[in-house]
Structures are given as structure tokens and as C-alpha cells.
Amino acid sequence: AVGTNKNIMKRFHQIQRTKEAQIIGIVVAGMGIYGSFEIISSIEKMIENSGRKSYTFSVGRINPEKLANFSEIEAFCLVSCAECSLVDSRDFHVPICTPLELQCALDICHWSSFYSTDLND
């Protein structure tokens, strides 16, 4: 239980850091994600409606070196399969969040006990 709480607090910290970002990169990792075009469009619209700017990138597997090439990006939202969506971002130069966490950072929804990495939630 202690490990779980620690991981949840790390995710919450990523949300808090993402709240400050004005330029958000949408990273699509993997192309076989069902409904990814609609999900990406929805994320772009959420970011635009919040008065922020977004850029969308398609990469295979993310790593700190790849994302460091985009120095103007202040946070990333990772669109990937559920198994790959929770990234320990301590090695990355900016926070990496899931679409649900981005919604919390943009004050579209509030952090609660509900947590999902399913892109359809």
C-alpha cells in the first residue's frame, strides 16, 4: 500500500507541474491505438480551449533523449496503450502525463479516487 500511495503522489505531482505548462506536446507512441485520431483531436481541443498551445508528435517508444529534442515543450501528454501510458518521468526534462491527468491539470475534471489509463474513459 505504501508503494501504491507513493506512485499516486508522483502522478499527482506531475499534474501539478503540468498545470503550469503553456506549451504541451501530445506524444503518440504506437500507431495501433483504436480511436487515437479522435482522442488526439479531443486533447488538442482541450488544450486550445485552455488558452495553451499544443504540438503533436508521433514516436515509436519514448525516451528522455527523443523528448529532449523538443526543448520548447513544457509538458507532454502521452497517448499510448494502457500498458505503456504510465511513465516514470524522473529522467525526463518535463512532466509526462496521461490524457486523464491532463484533464485534471486543465481543470476539466478533478483528481479523485478514480484512476484509469484506458483512453476511452
PDB file of C-alpha atoms in Angstrom:
ATOM      1  CA  ALA A   1       0.000   0.000   0.000  1.00  0.00           C
ATOM      2  CA  VAL A   2       2.876   2.374   0.750  1.00  0.00           C
ATOM      3  CA  GLY A   3       4.331   1.859  -2.744  1.00  0.00           C
ATOM      4  CA  THR A   4       0.941   2.488  -4.324  1.00  0.00           C
ATOM      5  CA  ASN A   5       0.458   5.711  -2.356  1.00  0.00           C
ATOM      6  CA  LYS A   6       3.928   6.869  -3.351  1.00  0.00           C
ATOM      7  CA  ASN A   7       3.186   6.222  -7.038  1.00  0.00           C
ATOM      8  CA  ILE A   8      -0.143   8.069  -6.815  1.00  0.00           C
ATOM      9  CA  MET A   9       1.595  11.039  -5.197  1.00  0.00           C
ATOM     10  CA  LYS A  10       4.163  11.054  -8.035  1.00  0.00           C
ATOM     11  CA  ARG A  11       1.331  11.142 -10.575  1.00  0.00           C
ATOM     12  CA  PHE A  12      -0.361  13.973  -8.653  1.00  0.00           C
ATOM     13  CA  HIS A  13       2.934  15.885  -8.684  1.00  0.00           C
ATOM     14  CA  GLN A  14       3.081  15.501 -12.494  1.00  0.00           C
ATOM     15  CA  ILE A  15      -0.398  17.003 -12.728  1.00  0.00           C
ATOM     16  CA  GLN A  16       0.653  19.978 -10.622  1.00  0.00           C
ATOM     17  CA  ARG A  17       3.706  20.571 -12.829  1.00  0.00           C
ATOM     18  CA  THR A  18       1.584  20.228 -15.990  1.00  0.00           C
ATOM     19  CA  LYS A  19      -0.813  22.925 -14.727  1.00  0.00           C
ATOM     20  CA  GLU A  20       1.987  25.456 -15.186  1.00  0.00           C
ATOM     21  CA  ALA A  21       2.764  24.466 -18.801  1.00  0.00           C
ATOM     22  CA  GLN A  22       1.776  26.827 -21.603  1.00  0.00           C
ATOM     23  CA  ILE A  23       3.093  24.621 -24.431  1.00  0.00           C
ATOM     24  CA  ILE A  24       2.058  20.971 -24.288  1.00  0.00           C
ATOM     25  CA  GLY A  25       3.304  18.235 -26.567  1.00  0.00           C
ATOM     26  CA  ILE A  26       0.943  15.414 -27.447  1.00  0.00           C
ATOM     27  CA  VAL A  27       3.089  12.318 -27.934  1.00  0.00           C
ATOM     28  CA  VAL A  28       1.552   9.424 -29.822  1.00  0.00           C
ATOM     29  CA  ALA A  29       3.555   6.305 -29.010  1.00  0.00           C
ATOM     30  CA  GLY A  30       2.441   3.433 -31.192  1.00  0.00           C
ATOM     31  CA  MET A  31       0.132   3.634 -34.155  1.00  0.00           C
ATOM     32  CA  GLY A  32      -2.262   0.764 -33.482  1.00  0.00           C
ATOM     33  CA  ILE A  33      -4.351   2.517 -30.849  1.00  0.00           C
ATOM     34  CA  TYR A  34      -8.051   2.226 -31.621  1.00  0.00           C
ATOM     35  CA  GLY A  35      -9.696   5.655 -31.856  1.00  0.00           C
ATOM     36  CA  SER A  36      -6.424   7.541 -31.474  1.00  0.00           C
ATOM     37  CA  PHE A  37      -7.318  10.185 -34.085  1.00  0.00           C
ATOM     38  CA  GLU A  38     -10.466  11.172 -32.146  1.00  0.00           C
ATOM     39  CA  ILE A  39      -8.580  11.105 -28.857  1.00  0.00           C
ATOM     40  CA  ILE A  40      -5.789  13.312 -30.201  1.00  0.00           C
ATOM     41  CA  SER A  41      -8.323  15.758 -31.675  1.00  0.00           C
ATOM     42  CA  SER A  42     -10.101  15.922 -28.335  1.00  0.00           C
ATOM     43  CA  ILE A  43      -6.843  16.577 -26.471  1.00  0.00           C
ATOM     44  CA  GLU A  44      -5.843  19.299 -28.952  1.00  0.00           C
ATOM     45  CA  LYS A  45      -9.218  20.987 -28.457  1.00  0.00           C
ATOM     46  CA  MET A  46      -8.939  20.808 -24.643  1.00  0.00           C
ATOM     47  CA  ILE A  47      -5.503  22.407 -24.743  1.00  0.00           C
ATOM     48  CA  GLU A  48      -6.637  25.108 -27.188  1.00  0.00           C
ATOM     49  CA  ASN A  49      -9.731  25.886 -25.082  1.00  0.00           C
ATOM     50  CA  SER A  50      -7.478  26.386 -22.059  1.00  0.00           C
ATOM     51  CA  GLY A  51      -5.552  29.095 -23.922  1.00  0.00           C
ATOM     52  CA  ARG A  52      -2.437  26.980 -24.323  1.00  0.00           C
ATOM     53  CA  LYS A  53      -0.563  25.811 -27.399  1.00  0.00           C
ATOM     54  CA  SER A  54      -0.037  22.194 -28.436  1.00  0.00           C
ATOM     55  CA  TYR A  55       2.156  20.265 -30.828  1.00  0.00           C
ATOM     56  CA  THR A  56       1.582  16.640 -31.785  1.00  0.00           C
ATOM     57  CA  PHE A  57       4.416  14.160 -32.278  1.00  0.00           C
ATOM     58  CA  SER A  58       4.419  10.538 -33.339  1.00  0.00           C
ATOM     59  CA  VAL A  59       7.235   8.431 -31.942  1.00  0.00           C
ATOM     60  CA  GLY A  60       7.855   4.736 -31.512  1.00  0.00           C
ATOM     61  CA  ARG A  61       8.999   4.312 -27.949  1.00  0.00           C
ATOM     62  CA  ILE A  62       9.614   7.412 -25.857  1.00  0.00           C
ATOM     63  CA  ASN A  63      12.873   8.064 -24.056  1.00  0.00           C
ATOM     64  CA  PRO A  64      14.459  11.149 -22.478  1.00  0.00           C
ATOM     65  CA  GLU A  65      16.782  11.754 -25.425  1.00  0.00           C
ATOM     66  CA  LYS A  66      13.968  11.852 -28.005  1.00  0.00           C
ATOM     67  CA  LEU A  67      11.796  14.215 -25.995  1.00  0.00           C
ATOM     68  CA  ALA A  68      14.726  16.463 -25.055  1.00  0.00           C
ATOM     69  CA  ASN A  69      14.866  17.465 -28.738  1.00  0.00           C
ATOM     70  CA  PHE A  70      11.685  19.473 -28.145  1.00  0.00           C
ATOM     71  CA  SER A  71      13.040  21.986 -25.649  1.00  0.00           C
ATOM     72  CA  GLU A  72      10.135  24.444 -26.066  1.00  0.00           C
ATOM     73  CA  ILE A  73       7.632  21.865 -24.795  1.00  0.00           C
ATOM     74  CA  GLU A  74       6.838  22.370 -21.094  1.00  0.00           C
ATOM     75  CA  ALA A  75       4.822  19.146 -20.576  1.00  0.00           C
ATOM     76  CA  PHE A  76       3.877  16.089 -22.604  1.00  0.00           C
ATOM     77  CA  CYS A  77       0.613  14.159 -22.772  1.00  0.00           C
ATOM     78  CA  LEU A  78       1.291  10.553 -23.736  1.00  0.00           C
ATOM     79  CA  VAL A  79      -1.261   8.801 -25.936  1.00  0.00           C
ATOM     80  CA  SER A  80      -0.416   5.110 -25.913  1.00  0.00           C
ATOM     81  CA  CYS A  81      -1.772   1.732 -24.911  1.00  0.00           C
ATOM     82  CA  ALA A  82      -2.716   1.331 -21.252  1.00  0.00           C
ATOM     83  CA  GLU A  83       0.328  -0.833 -20.522  1.00  0.00           C
ATOM     84  CA  CYS A  84       2.763   1.866 -21.680  1.00  0.00           C
ATOM     85  CA  SER A  85       0.999   5.026 -20.536  1.00  0.00           C
ATOM     86  CA  LEU A  86       2.405   5.356 -17.010  1.00  0.00           C
ATOM     87  CA  VAL A  87       5.928   6.654 -17.437  1.00  0.00           C
ATOM     88  CA  ASP A  88       8.263   7.377 -14.546  1.00  0.00           C
ATOM     89  CA  SER A  89       9.209  10.841 -15.689  1.00  0.00           C
ATOM     90  CA  ARG A  90      12.091  11.453 -13.292  1.00  0.00           C
ATOM     91  CA  ASP A  91      14.563  11.015 -16.186  1.00  0.00           C
ATOM     92  CA  PHE A  92      12.665  13.405 -18.459  1.00  0.00           C
ATOM     93  CA  HIS A  93      13.173  17.176 -18.501  1.00  0.00           C
ATOM     94  CA  VAL A  94       9.430  17.940 -18.227  1.00  0.00           C
ATOM     95  CA  PRO A  95       6.360  16.159 -16.833  1.00  0.00           C
ATOM     96  CA  ILE A  96       4.674  13.408 -18.846  1.00  0.00           C
ATOM     97  CA  CYS A  97       1.019  12.826 -18.111  1.00  0.00           C
ATOM     98  CA  THR A  98      -1.833  10.650 -19.321  1.00  0.00           C
ATOM     99  CA  PRO A  99      -4.922  12.127 -21.020  1.00  0.00           C
ATOM    100  CA  LEU A 100      -6.874  11.779 -17.752  1.00  0.00           C
ATOM    101  CA  GLU A 101      -4.132  13.569 -15.830  1.00  0.00           C
ATOM    102  CA  LEU A 102      -4.088  16.317 -18.465  1.00  0.00           C
ATOM    103  CA  GLN A 103      -7.817  16.836 -17.922  1.00  0.00           C
ATOM    104  CA  CYS A 104      -7.093  17.323 -14.224  1.00  0.00           C
ATOM    105  CA  ALA A 105      -4.236  19.734 -14.987  1.00  0.00           C
ATOM    106  CA  LEU A 106      -6.525  21.772 -17.259  1.00  0.00           C
ATOM    107  CA  ASP A 107      -9.256  21.811 -14.568  1.00  0.00           C
ATOM    108  CA  ILE A 108     -11.654  19.863 -16.793  1.00  0.00           C
ATOM    109  CA  CYS A 109     -12.030  17.219 -14.122  1.00  0.00           C
ATOM    110  CA  HIS A 110     -10.803  16.933 -10.560  1.00  0.00           C
ATOM    111  CA  TRP A 111      -8.356  14.483  -9.056  1.00  0.00           C
ATOM    112  CA  SER A 112     -10.294  11.715  -7.334  1.00  0.00           C
ATOM    113  CA  SER A 113     -10.014   8.093  -6.333  1.00  0.00           C
ATOM    114  CA  PHE A 114     -10.958   7.129  -9.922  1.00  0.00           C
ATOM    115  CA  TYR A 115      -7.864   6.420 -11.974  1.00  0.00           C
ATOM    116  CA  SER A 116      -7.710   4.886 -15.410  1.00  0.00           C
ATOM    117  CA  THR A 117      -5.164   4.534 -18.185  1.00  0.00           C
ATOM    118  CA  ASP A 118      -7.885   3.490 -20.647  1.00  0.00           C
ATOM    119  CA  LEU A 119      -8.068   6.093 -23.429  1.00  0.00           C
ATOM    120  CA  ASN A 120     -11.829   5.626 -23.698  1.00  0.00           C
ATOM    121  CA  ASP A 121     -12.535   6.764 -20.107  1.00  0.00           C
TER     122      ASP A 121
END
